[in-house]
Coordinates of C-alpha atoms and ligand atoms in Angstrom, one line a residue:
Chain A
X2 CA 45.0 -41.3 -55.4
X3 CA 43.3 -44.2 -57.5
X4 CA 42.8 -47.1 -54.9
X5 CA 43.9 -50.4 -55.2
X6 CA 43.3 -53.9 -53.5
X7 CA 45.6 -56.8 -54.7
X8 CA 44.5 -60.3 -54.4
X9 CA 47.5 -62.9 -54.1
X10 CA 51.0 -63.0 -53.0
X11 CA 52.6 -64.9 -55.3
X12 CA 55.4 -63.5 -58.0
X13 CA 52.8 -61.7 -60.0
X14 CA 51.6 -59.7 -56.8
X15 CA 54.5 -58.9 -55.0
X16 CA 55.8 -57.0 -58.0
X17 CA 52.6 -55.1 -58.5
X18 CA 52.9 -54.6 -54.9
X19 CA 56.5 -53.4 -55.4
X20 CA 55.5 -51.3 -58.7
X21 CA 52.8 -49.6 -57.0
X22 CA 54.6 -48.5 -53.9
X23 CA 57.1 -46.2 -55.9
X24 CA 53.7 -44.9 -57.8
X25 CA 52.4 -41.4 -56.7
X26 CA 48.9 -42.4 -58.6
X27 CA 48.4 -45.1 -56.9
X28 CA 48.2 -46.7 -53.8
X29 CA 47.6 -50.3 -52.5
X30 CA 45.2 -50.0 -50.2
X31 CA 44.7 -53.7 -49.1
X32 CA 46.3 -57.2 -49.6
X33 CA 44.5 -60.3 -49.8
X34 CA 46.2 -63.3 -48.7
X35 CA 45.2 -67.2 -47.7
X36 CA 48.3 -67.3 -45.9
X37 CA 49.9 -64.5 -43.1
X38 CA 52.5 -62.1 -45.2
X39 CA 53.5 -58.8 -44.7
X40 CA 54.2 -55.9 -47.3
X41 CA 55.8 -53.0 -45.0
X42 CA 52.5 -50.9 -44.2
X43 CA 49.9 -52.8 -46.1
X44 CA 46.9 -53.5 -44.3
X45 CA 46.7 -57.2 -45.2
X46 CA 44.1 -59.7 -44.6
X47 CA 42.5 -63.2 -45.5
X48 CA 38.8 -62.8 -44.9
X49 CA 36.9 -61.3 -48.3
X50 CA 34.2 -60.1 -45.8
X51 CA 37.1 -57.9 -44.9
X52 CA 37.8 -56.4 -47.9
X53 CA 38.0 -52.8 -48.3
X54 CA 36.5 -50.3 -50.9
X55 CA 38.6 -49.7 -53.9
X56 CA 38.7 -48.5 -57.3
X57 CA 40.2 -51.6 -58.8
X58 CA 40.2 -55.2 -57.4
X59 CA 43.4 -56.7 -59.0
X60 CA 43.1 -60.8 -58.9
X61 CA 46.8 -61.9 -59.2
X62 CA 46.0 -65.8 -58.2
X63 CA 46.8 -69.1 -60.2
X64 CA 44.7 -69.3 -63.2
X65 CA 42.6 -71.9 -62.0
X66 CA 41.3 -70.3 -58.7
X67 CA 40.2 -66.7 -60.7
X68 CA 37.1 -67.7 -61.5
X69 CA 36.5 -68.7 -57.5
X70 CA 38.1 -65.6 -56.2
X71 CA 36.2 -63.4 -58.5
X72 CA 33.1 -65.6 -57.1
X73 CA 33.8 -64.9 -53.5
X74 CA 33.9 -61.3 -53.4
X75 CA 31.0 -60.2 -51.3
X76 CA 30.2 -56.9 -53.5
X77 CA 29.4 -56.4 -56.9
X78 CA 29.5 -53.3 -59.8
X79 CA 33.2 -52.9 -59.0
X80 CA 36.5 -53.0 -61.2
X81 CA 37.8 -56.4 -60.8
X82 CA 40.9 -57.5 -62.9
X83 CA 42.6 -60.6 -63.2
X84 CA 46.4 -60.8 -64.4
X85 CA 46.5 -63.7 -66.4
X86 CA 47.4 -63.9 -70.4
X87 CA 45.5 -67.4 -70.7
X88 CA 42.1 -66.5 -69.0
X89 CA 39.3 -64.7 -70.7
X90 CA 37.9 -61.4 -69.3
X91 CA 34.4 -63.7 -69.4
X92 CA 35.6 -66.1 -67.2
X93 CA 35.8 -64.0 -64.0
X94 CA 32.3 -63.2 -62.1
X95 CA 29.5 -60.7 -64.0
X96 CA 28.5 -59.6 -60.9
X97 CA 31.5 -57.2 -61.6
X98 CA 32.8 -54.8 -63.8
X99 CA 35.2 -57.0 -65.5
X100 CA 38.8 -56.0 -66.1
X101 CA 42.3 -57.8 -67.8
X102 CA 45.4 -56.1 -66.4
X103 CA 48.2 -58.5 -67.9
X104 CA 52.0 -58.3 -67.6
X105 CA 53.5 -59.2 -70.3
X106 CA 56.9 -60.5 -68.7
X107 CA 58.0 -63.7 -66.8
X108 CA 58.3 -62.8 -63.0
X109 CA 60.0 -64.9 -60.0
X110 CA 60.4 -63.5 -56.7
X111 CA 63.9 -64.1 -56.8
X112 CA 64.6 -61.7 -59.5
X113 CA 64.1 -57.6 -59.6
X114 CA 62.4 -56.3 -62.8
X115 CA 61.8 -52.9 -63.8
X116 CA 57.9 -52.3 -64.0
X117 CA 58.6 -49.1 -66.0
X118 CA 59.4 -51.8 -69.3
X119 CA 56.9 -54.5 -68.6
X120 CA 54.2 -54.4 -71.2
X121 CA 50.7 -53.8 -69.8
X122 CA 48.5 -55.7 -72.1
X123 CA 44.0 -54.5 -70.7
X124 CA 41.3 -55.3 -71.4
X125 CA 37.9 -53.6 -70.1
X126 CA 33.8 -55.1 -70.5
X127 CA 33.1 -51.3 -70.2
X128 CA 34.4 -48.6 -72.2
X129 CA 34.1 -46.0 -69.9
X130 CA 36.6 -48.5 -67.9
X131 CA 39.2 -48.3 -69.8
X132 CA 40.3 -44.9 -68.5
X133 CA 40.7 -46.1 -65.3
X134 CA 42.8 -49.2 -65.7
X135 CA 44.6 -47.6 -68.3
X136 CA 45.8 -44.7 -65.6
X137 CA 46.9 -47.6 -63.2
X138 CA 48.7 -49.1 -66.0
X139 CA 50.4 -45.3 -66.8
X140 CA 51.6 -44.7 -63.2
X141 CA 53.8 -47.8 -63.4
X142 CA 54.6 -48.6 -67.2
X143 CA 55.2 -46.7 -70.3
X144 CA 54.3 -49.6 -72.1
X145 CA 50.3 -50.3 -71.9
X146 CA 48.6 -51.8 -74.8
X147 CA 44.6 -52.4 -75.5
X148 CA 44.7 -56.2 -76.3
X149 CA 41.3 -58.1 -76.7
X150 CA 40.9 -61.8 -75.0
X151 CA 41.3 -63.3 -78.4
X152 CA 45.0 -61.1 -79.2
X153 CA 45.6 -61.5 -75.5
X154 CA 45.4 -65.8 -76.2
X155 CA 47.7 -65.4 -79.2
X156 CA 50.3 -62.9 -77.0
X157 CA 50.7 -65.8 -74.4
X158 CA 51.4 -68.5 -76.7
X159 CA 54.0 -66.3 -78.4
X160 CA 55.4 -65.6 -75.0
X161 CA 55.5 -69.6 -74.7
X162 CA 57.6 -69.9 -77.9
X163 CA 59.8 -66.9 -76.8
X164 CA 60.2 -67.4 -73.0
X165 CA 59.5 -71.3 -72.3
X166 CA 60.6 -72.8 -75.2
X167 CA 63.7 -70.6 -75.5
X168 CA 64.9 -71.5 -72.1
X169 CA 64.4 -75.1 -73.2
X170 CA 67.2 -74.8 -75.9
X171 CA 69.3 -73.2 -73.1
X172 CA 68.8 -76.3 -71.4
X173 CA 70.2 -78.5 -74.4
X174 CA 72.7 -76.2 -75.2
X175 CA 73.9 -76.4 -71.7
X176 CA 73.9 -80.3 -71.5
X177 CA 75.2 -81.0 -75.1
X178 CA 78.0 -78.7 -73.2
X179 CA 78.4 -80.6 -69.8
X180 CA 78.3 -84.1 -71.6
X181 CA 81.8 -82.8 -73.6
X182 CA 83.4 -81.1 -70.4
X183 CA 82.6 -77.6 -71.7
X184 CA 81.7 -75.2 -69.2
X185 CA 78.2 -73.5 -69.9
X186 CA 79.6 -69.8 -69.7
X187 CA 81.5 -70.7 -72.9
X188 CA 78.0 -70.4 -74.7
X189 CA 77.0 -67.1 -72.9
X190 CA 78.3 -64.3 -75.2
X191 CA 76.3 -66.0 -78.0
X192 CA 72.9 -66.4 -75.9
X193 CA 73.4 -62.8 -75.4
X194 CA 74.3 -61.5 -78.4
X195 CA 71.5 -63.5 -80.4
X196 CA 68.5 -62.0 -78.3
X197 CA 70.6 -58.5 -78.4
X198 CA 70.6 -58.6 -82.7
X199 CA 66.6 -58.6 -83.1
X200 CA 66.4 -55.1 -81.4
X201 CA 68.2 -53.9 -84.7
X202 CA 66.4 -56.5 -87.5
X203 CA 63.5 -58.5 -87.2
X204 CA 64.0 -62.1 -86.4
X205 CA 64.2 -62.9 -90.0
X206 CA 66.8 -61.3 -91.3
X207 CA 69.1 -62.6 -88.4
X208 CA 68.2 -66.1 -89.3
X209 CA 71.7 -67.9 -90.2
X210 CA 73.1 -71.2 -89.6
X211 CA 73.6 -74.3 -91.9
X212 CA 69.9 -75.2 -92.5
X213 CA 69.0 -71.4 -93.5
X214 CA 72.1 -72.1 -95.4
X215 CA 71.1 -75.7 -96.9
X216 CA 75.1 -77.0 -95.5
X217 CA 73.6 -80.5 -95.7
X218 CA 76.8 -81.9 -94.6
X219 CA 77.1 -79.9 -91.5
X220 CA 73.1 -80.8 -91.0
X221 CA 74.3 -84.2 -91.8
X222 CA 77.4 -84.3 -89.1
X223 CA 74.6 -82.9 -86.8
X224 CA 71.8 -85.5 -86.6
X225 CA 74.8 -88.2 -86.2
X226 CA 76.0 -86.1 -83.2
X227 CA 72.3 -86.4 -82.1
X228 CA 71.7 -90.2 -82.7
X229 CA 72.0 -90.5 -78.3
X230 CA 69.4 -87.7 -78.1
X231 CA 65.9 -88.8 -80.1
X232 CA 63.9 -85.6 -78.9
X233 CA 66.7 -83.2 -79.9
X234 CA 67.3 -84.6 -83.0
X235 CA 63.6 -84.3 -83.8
X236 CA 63.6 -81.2 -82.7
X237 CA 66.8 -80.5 -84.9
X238 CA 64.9 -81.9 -87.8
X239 CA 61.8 -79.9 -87.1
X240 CA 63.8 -76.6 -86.8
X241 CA 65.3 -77.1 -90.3
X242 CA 62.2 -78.0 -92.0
X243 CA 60.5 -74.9 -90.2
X244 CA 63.9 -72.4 -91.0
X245 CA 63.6 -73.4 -94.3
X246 CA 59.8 -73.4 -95.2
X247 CA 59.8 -69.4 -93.5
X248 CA 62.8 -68.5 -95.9
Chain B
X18 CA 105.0 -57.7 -81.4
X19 CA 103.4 -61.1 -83.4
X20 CA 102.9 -61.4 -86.9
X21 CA 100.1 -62.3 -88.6
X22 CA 97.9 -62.7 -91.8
X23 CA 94.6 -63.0 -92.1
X24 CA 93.2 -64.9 -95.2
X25 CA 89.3 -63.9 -95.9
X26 CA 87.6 -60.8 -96.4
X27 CA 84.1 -61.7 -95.1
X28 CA 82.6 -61.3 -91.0
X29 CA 84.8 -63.0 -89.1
X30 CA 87.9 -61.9 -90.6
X31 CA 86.4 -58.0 -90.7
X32 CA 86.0 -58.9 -87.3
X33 CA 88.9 -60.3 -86.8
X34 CA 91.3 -57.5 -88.2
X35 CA 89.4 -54.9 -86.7
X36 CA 89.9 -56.4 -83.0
X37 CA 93.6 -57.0 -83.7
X38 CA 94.0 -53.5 -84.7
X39 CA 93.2 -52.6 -81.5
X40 CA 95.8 -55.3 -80.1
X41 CA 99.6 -54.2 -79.0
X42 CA 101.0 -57.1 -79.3
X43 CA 99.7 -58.4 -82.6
X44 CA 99.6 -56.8 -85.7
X45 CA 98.4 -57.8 -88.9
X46 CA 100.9 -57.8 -91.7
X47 CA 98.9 -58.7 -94.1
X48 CA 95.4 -59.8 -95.6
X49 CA 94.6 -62.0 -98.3
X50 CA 91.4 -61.8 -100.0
X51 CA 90.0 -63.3 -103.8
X52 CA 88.4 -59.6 -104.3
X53 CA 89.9 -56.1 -104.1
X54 CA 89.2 -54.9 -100.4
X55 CA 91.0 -51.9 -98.1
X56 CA 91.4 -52.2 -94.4
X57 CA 92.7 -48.9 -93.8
X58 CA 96.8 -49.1 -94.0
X59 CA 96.9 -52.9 -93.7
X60 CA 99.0 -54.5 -97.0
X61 CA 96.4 -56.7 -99.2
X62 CA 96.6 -59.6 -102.0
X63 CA 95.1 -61.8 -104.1
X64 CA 98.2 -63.6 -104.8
X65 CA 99.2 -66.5 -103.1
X66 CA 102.7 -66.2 -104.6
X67 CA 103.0 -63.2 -102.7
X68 CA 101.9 -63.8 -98.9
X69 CA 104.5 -62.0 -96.7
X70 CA 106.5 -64.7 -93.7
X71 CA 104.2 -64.2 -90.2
X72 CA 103.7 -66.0 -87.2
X73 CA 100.2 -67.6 -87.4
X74 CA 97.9 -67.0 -90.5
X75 CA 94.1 -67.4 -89.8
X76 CA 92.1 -68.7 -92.4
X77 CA 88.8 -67.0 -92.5
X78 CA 87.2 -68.1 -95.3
X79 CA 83.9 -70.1 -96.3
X80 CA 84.1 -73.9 -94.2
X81 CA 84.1 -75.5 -97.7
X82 CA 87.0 -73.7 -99.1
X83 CA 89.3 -73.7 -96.0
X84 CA 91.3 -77.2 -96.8
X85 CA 91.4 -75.8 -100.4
X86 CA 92.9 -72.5 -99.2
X87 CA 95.6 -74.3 -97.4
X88 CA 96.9 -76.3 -99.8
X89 CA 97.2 -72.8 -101.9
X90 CA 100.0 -71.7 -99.3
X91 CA 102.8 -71.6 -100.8
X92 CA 105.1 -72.4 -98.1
X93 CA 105.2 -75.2 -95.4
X94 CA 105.8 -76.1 -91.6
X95 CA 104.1 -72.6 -90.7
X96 CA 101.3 -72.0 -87.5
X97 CA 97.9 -71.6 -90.0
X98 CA 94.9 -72.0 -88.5
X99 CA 91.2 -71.9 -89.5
X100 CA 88.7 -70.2 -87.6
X101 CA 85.5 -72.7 -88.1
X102 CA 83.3 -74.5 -85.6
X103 CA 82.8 -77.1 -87.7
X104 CA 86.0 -77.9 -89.8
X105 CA 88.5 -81.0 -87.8
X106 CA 91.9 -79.9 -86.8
X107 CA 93.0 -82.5 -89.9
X108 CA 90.9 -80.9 -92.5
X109 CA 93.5 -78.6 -92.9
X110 CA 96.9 -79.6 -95.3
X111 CA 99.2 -80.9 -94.0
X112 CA 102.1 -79.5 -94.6
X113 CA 102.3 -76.6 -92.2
X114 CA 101.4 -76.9 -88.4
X115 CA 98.0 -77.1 -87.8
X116 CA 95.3 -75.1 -85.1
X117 CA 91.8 -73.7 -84.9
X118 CA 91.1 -70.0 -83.8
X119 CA 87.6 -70.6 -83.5
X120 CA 85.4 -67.2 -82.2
X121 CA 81.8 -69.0 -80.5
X122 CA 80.7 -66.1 -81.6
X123 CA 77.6 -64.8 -84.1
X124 CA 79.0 -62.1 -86.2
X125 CA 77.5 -60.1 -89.1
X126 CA 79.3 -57.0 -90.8
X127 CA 76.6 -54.9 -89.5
X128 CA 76.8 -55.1 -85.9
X129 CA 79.6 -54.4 -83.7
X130 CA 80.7 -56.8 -81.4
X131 CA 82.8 -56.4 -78.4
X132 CA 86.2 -58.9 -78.9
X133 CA 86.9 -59.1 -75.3
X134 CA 83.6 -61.1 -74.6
X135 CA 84.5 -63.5 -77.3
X136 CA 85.1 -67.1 -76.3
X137 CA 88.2 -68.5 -78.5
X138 CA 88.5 -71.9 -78.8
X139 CA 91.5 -73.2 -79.5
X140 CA 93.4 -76.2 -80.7
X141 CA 97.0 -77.1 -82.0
X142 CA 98.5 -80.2 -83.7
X143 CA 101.8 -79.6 -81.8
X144 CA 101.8 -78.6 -78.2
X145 CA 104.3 -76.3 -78.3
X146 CA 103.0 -74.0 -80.8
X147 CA 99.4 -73.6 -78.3
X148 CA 101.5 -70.8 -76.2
X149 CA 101.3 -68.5 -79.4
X150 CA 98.3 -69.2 -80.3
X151 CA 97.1 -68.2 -76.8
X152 CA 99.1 -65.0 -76.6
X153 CA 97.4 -63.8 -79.9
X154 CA 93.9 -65.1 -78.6
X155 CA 94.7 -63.1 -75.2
X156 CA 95.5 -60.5 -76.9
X157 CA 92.1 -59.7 -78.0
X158 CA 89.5 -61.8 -75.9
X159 CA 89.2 -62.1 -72.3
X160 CA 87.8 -65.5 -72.7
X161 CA 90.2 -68.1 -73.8
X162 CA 89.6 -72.2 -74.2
X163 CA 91.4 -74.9 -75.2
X164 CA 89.0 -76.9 -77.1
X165 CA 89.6 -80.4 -79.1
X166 CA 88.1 -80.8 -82.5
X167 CA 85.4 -83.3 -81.1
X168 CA 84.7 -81.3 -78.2
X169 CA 84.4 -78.0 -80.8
X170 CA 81.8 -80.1 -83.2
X171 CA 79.3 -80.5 -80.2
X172 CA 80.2 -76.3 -79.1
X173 CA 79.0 -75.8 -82.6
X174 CA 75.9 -77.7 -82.5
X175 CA 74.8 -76.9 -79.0
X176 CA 75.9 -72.7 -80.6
X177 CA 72.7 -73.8 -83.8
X178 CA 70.3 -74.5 -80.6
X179 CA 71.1 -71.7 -78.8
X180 CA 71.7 -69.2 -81.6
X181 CA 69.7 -70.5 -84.9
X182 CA 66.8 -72.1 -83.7
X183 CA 66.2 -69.4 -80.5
X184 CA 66.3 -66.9 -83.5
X185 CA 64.0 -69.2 -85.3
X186 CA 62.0 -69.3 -81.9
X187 CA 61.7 -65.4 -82.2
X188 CA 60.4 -65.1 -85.4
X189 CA 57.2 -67.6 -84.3
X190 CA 56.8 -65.1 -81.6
X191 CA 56.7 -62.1 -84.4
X192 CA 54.4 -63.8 -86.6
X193 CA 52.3 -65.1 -84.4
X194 CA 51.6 -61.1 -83.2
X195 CA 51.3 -60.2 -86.6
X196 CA 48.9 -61.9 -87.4
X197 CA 47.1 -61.1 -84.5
X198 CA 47.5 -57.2 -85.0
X199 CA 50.1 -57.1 -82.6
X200 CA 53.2 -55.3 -82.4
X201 CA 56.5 -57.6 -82.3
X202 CA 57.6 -54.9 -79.5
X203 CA 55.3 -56.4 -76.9
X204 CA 57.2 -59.3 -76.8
X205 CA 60.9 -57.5 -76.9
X206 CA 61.3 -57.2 -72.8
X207 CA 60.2 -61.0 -72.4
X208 CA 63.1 -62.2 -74.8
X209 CA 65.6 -59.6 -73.2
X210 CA 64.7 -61.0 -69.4
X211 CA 64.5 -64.8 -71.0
X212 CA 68.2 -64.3 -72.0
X213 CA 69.3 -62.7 -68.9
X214 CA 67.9 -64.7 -66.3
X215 CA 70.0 -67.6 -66.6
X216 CA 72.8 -65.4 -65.8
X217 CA 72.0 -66.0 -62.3
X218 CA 70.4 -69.6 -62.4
X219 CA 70.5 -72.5 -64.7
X220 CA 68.3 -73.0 -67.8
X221 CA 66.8 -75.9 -65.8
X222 CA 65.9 -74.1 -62.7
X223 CA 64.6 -71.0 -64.8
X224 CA 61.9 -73.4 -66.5
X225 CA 58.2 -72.6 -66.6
X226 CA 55.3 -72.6 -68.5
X227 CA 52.3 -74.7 -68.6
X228 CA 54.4 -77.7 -70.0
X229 CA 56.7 -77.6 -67.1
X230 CA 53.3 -77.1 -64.4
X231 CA 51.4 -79.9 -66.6
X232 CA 49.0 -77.2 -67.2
X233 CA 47.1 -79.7 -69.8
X234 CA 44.0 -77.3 -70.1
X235 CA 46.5 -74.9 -71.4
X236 CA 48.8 -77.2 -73.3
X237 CA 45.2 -78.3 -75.2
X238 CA 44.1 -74.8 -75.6
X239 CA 47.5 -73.5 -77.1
X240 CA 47.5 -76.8 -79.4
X241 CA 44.4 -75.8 -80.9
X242 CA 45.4 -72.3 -81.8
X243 CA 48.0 -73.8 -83.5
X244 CA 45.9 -75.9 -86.2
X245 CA 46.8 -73.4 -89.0
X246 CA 50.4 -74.0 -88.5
X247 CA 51.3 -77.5 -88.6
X248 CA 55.1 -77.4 -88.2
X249 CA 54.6 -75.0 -85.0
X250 CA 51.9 -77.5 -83.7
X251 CA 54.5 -80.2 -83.8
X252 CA 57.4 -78.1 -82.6
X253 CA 55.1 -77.4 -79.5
X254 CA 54.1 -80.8 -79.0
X255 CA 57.8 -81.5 -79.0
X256 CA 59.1 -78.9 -76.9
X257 CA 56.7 -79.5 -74.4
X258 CA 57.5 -83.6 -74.4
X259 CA 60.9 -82.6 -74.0
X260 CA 60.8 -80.2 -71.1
X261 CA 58.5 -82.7 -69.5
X262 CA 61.3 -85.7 -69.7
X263 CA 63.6 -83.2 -68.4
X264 CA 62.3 -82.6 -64.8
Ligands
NAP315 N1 54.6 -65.6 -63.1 C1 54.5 -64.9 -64.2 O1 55.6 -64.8 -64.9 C2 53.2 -64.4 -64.7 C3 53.3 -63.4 -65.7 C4 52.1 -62.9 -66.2 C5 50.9 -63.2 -65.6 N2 50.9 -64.2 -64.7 C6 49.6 -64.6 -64.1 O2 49.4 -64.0 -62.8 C7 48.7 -64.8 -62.0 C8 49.4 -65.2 -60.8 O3 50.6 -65.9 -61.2 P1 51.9 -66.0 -60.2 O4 53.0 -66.4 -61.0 O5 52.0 -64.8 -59.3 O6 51.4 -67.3 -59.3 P2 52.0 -67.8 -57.9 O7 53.4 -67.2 -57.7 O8 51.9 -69.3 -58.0 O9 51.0 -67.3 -56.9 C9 49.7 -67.7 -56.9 C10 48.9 -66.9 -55.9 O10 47.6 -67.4 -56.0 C11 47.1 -67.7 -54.7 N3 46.0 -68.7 -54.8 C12 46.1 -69.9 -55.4 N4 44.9 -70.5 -55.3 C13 44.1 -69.7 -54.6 C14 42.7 -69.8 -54.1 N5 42.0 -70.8 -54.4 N6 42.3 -68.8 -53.3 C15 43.0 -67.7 -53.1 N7 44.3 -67.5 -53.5 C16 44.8 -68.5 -54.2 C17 48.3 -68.3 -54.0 O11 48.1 -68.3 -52.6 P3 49.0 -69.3 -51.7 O12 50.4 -68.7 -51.7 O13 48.3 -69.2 -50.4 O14 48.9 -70.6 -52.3 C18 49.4 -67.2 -54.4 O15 49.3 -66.1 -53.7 C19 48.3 -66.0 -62.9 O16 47.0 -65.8 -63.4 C20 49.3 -66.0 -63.9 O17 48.9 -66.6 -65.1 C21 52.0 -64.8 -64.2
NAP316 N1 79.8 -65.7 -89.2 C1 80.0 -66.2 -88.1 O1 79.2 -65.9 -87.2 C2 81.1 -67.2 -87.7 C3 81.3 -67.5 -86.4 C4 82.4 -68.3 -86.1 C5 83.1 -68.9 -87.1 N2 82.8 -68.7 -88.4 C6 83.6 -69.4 -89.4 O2 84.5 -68.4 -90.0 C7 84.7 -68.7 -91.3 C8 84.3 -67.5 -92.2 O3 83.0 -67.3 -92.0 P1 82.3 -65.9 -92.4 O4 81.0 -65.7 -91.7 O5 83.3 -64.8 -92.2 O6 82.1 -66.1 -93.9 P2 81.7 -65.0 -95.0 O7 81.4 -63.7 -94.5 O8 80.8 -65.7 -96.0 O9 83.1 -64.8 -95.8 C9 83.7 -65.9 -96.4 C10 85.1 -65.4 -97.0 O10 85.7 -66.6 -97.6 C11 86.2 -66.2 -98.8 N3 86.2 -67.4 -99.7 C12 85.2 -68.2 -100.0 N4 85.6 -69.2 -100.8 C13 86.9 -68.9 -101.1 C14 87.9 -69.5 -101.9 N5 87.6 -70.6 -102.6 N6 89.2 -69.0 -101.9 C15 89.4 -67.9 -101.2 N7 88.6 -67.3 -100.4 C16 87.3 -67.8 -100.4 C17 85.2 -65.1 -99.3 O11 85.8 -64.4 -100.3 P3 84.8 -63.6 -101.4 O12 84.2 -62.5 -100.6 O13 85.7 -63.2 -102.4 O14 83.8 -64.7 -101.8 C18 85.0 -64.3 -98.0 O15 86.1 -63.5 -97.8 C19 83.9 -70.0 -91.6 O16 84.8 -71.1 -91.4 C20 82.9 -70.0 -90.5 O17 82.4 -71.3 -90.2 C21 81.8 -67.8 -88.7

């Protein structure tokens, strides 16, 4: 069994936590915490002088306090990974073997997700590391990729477009719907169906719509219906110019 | 059993005919379409003179040639209706009784979709013909709304936020990996969990990102990345002032 100790207990390390438990590889053998929590049979605690030997340190903490965990571990020459798609594997303390074991997928703790289709993007200093974190990665995923810092930057700004901003339209599409007494689940089917067509053709094939068209009347008809919205209609503006440059 | 006739030969009537075929208690009598087509034993013409007396005939056809279309019929004081998001009730000639039969739906002749999912929106001139055109739409969807011209135009922009620019959204995300030796697949179970999380919560409530946490380290770092696309640097500036005046 390869041992693990997860630092955090936010959304990031309670489904590692989760993921791990149905793993025969792998076991968690500690969780640290700031605050009191309990996972079942996890020895957990909130002292690093407490902290047990591992194979793999996993830092699943808020970007900004990595750096000062990875600082406050009282050991050094271990594997010590951080989770994080926006911090580099150099940021973290050299004292350690540095390690980046990043999920590729948006987590809350509100909502299951199956581990077994979250991409496992890592990263090692050492070669002879890789191994390692690549068989933790294994026992819960059969998607793990080798993605450098600089790839892994580029990966989570894509993920912003694709995740963040996506959900943004949601938002407008949802309250150009409420301001005309439309319920939301009327726009369902299609939110559905659009993210279900790319698995068959890439994105830009199923590009349609009036300004991959060039139906200036209908983009005309839509900016009026904007005129009580500046930022959508910019946006609106923005996303024609940008359909219509990729064509 | 109801009569009708479809007029157009392209995705949404495809659709359309195959859904109905399906139906027992409409049946189509009869398509019209400008080029020789076969839908199995279904009667078809390019001969306005010749259109066969039905119930309701759907226009299908190309938003700019649907008010031409109906002022080729050569009858009057019929049920036709168009099927467009865009096109006004009154577009439409005069001379017969007007409705929509509009599927918020994104269809291609490629991909199967399931009918019964499909929001119909709806919309007569006279009240009394809106109980036939619901029993055809029930006939076929589960998801049936009575939906006023102006109330359709905003459905149809808020379906270009949510269907055309999320697509365009997705095709960022597969360039930016290409170019960065990535594999578009990486990024496949983020879109999938982006769409289906707001199953269960609002678009608002299922917001994050560093715009959303005023991550401005972040927000600076991803801005830079950005300097050799221009339009995507301003779409991202955008976005994230926009989810920021939505809190
Ligand atoms: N959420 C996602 O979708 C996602 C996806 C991929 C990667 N990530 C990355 O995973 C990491 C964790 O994200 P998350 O979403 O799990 O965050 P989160 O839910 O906000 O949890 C953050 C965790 O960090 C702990 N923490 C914060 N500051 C600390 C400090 N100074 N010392 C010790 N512990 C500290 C918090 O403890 P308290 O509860 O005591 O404050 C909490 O356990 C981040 O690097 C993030 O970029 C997140
Ligand atoms: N596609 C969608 O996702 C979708 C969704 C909802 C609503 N709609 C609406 O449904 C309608 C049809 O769209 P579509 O996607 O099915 O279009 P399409 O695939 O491009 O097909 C257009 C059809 O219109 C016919 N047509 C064009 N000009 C004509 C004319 N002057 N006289 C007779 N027939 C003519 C075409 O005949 P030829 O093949 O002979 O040119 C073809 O059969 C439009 O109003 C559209 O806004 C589309």
């Amino acid at each position: 069994m390869i041992k693990v100790v997860v630092l955090g207990s936010g959304n990031v390390a309670s489904h590692l936590i989760r993921a791990f438990s149905e793993s025969n590889e792998t076991a968690i053998v500690q969780v640290f915490s700031r605050h009191p929590v309990s996972y079942g049979n996890i020895p957990v605690t909130g002292d690093y002088g407490a902290l047990l030997p591992a194979d793999l340190y996993l830092i699943a903490v808020a970007d900004d306090a990595i750096a000062e965990v990875s600082r406050m571990l009282p050991f050094e020459g271990r594997l010590v990974a951080h989770t994080s798609g926006s911090v580099a594997l150099r940021e973290t303390d050299g004292r350690n073997r540095r390690g980046v074991f990043y999920p590729l997928q948006s987590f809350s703790k509100s909502r299951n997700i199956d581990f077994a289709t979250v991409p496992l993007c890592l990263e090692t200093e050492h070669e002879a590391d890789y191994s390692l974190l690549q068989q933790v990665a294994e026992s819960i995923s059969g998607q793990v990729y080798q993605v450098g810092s600089e790839q892994r930057r580029s990966l989570h700004l894509s993920a912003v477009f694709v995740n963040n901003f996506v959900n943004h339209l949601y938002h407008i599409g949802e309250q150009l719907c409420t301001e005309n007494g439309l319920p939301f689940d009327i726009l369902r089917p299609l939110i559905a169906e659009t993210a279900a067509k790319i698995t068959g053709i890439p994105p830009s094939e199923a590009q349609t719509g009036p300004a991959r068209r060039h139906d200036n009347t209908t983009l005309l008809k839509h900016r009026e219906q904007l005129q009580s919205h500046p930022l959508y209609l910019l946006l609106y503006s923005l996303f024609t110019e940008s359909i219509q440059k990729s064509e």
